[in-house]
Coordinates of C-alpha atoms in Angstrom, one line a residue:
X227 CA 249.5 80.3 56.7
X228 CA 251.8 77.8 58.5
X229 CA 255.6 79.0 58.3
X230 CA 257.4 77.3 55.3
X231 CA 254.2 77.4 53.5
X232 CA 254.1 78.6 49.8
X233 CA 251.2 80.6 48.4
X234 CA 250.4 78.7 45.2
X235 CA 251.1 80.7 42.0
X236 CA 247.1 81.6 41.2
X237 CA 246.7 83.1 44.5
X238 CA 249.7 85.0 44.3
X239 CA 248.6 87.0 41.3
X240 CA 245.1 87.4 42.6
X241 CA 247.1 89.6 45.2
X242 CA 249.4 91.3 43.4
X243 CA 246.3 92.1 40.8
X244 CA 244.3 93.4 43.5
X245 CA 247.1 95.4 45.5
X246 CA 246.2 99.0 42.8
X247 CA 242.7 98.9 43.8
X248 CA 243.4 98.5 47.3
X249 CA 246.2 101.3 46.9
X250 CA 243.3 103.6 44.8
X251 CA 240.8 102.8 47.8
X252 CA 243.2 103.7 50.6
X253 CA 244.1 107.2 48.5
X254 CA 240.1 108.3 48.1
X255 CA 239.8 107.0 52.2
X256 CA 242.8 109.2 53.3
X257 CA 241.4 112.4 51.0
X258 CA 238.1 112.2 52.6
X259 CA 239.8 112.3 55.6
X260 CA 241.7 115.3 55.0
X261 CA 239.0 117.3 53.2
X262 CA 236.9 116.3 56.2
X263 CA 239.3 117.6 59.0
X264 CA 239.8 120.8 56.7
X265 CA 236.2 121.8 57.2
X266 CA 234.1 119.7 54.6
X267 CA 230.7 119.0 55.7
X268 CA 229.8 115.4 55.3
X269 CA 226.4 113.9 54.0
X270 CA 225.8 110.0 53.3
X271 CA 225.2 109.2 50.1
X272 CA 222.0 107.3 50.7
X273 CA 220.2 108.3 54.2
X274 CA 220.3 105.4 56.4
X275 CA 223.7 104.1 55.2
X276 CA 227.4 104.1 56.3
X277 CA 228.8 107.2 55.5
X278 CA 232.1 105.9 55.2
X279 CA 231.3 103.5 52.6
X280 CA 229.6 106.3 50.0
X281 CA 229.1 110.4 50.9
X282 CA 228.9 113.8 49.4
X283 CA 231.1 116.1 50.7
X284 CA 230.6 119.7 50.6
X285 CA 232.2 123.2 50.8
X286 CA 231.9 126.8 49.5
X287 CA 229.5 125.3 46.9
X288 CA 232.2 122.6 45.6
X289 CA 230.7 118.9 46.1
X290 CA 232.9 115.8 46.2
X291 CA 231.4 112.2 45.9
X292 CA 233.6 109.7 47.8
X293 CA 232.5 106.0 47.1
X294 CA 234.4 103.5 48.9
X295 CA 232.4 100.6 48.6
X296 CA 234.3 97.8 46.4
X297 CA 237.4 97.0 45.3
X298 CA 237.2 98.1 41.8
X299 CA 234.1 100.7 41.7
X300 CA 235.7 102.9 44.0
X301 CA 235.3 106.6 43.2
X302 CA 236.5 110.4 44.1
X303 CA 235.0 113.0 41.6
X304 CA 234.6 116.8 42.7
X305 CA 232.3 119.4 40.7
X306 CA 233.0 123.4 41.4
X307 CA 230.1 125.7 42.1
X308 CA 229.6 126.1 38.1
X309 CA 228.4 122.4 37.9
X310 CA 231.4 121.0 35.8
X311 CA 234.4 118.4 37.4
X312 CA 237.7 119.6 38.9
X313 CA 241.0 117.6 38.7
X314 CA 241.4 115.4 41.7
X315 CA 244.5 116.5 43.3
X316 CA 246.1 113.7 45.5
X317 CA 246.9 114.0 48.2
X318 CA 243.9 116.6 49.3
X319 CA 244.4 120.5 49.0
X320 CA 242.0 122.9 49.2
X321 CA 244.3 125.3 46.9
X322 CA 244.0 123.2 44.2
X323 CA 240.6 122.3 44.3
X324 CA 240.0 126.0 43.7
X325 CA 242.2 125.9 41.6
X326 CA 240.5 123.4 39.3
X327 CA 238.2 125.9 37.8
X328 CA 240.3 126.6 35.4
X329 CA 242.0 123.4 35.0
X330 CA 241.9 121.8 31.8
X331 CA 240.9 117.9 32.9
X332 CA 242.4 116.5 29.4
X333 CA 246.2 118.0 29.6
X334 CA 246.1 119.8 33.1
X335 CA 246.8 123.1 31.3
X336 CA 245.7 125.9 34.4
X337 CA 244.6 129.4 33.6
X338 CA 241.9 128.1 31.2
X339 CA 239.0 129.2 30.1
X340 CA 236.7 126.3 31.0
X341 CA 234.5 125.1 28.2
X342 CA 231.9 122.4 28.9
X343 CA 232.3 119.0 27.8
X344 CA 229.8 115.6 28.0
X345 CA 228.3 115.8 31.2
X346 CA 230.0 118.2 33.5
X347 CA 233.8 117.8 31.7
X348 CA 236.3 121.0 31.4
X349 CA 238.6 121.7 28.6
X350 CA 240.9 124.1 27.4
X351 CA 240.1 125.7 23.8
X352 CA 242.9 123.1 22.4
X353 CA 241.6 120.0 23.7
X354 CA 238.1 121.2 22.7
X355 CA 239.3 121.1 19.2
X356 CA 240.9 117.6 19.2
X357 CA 237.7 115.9 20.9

């Protein structure tokens, strides 16, 4: 852009809309990145491919998918040993992600007793109730 310049108005918002899912993408990359350093083996997600773009990351029988490949459909879900999904902490801690077996994923109540909801899902016994 030459200086003095203006962006027009359209353009403008097309940035500022897009600036949250480039934020969202940057905080799966720099996760990854951490969980990786900390000792989680990494696995593309499709052999042949980029692992940077879409992987499977695994330790002590927890399994995070990282899918970084566009703005918008970027993911980070973990599942513990016992097959259902963990809270997400951000930024990336290896405490926590323990930690998430008993982590109620509805109100983040800890020291639950996980019950199984949808298709891998843990709730407390209250949230059970309301759902």
């Amino acid at each position: 852009m030459r200086p003095g310049k203006q962006i027009r108005p359209a353009r403008q918002a097309r940035i500022l809309a897009s600036r949250p899912l480039l934020e969202r993408t940057l905080a799966i990359i720099q996760w990854r990145d951490a969980a990786i350093a900390d000792g989680w083996l990494v696995v593309p997600k499709v052999p042949g491919q980029d692992w940077e773009q879409a992987c499977v990351l695994h330790r002590e029988d927890f399994q995070a998918l990282c899918v970084t490949r566009n703005e918008g459909t970027d993911t980070l879900t973990i599942w513990a040993p016992d097959g259902m999904q963990v809270p997400t902490p951000n930024p990336y801690d290896w405490e926590k992600v323990k930690d998430g077996v008993s982590t109620c994923l509805f109100c983040g109540a800890t020291g639950i007793a996980p019950h199984l909801v949808g298709e891998g899902g843990r709730a407390c016994k209250e949230c059970l109730a309301k759902l």
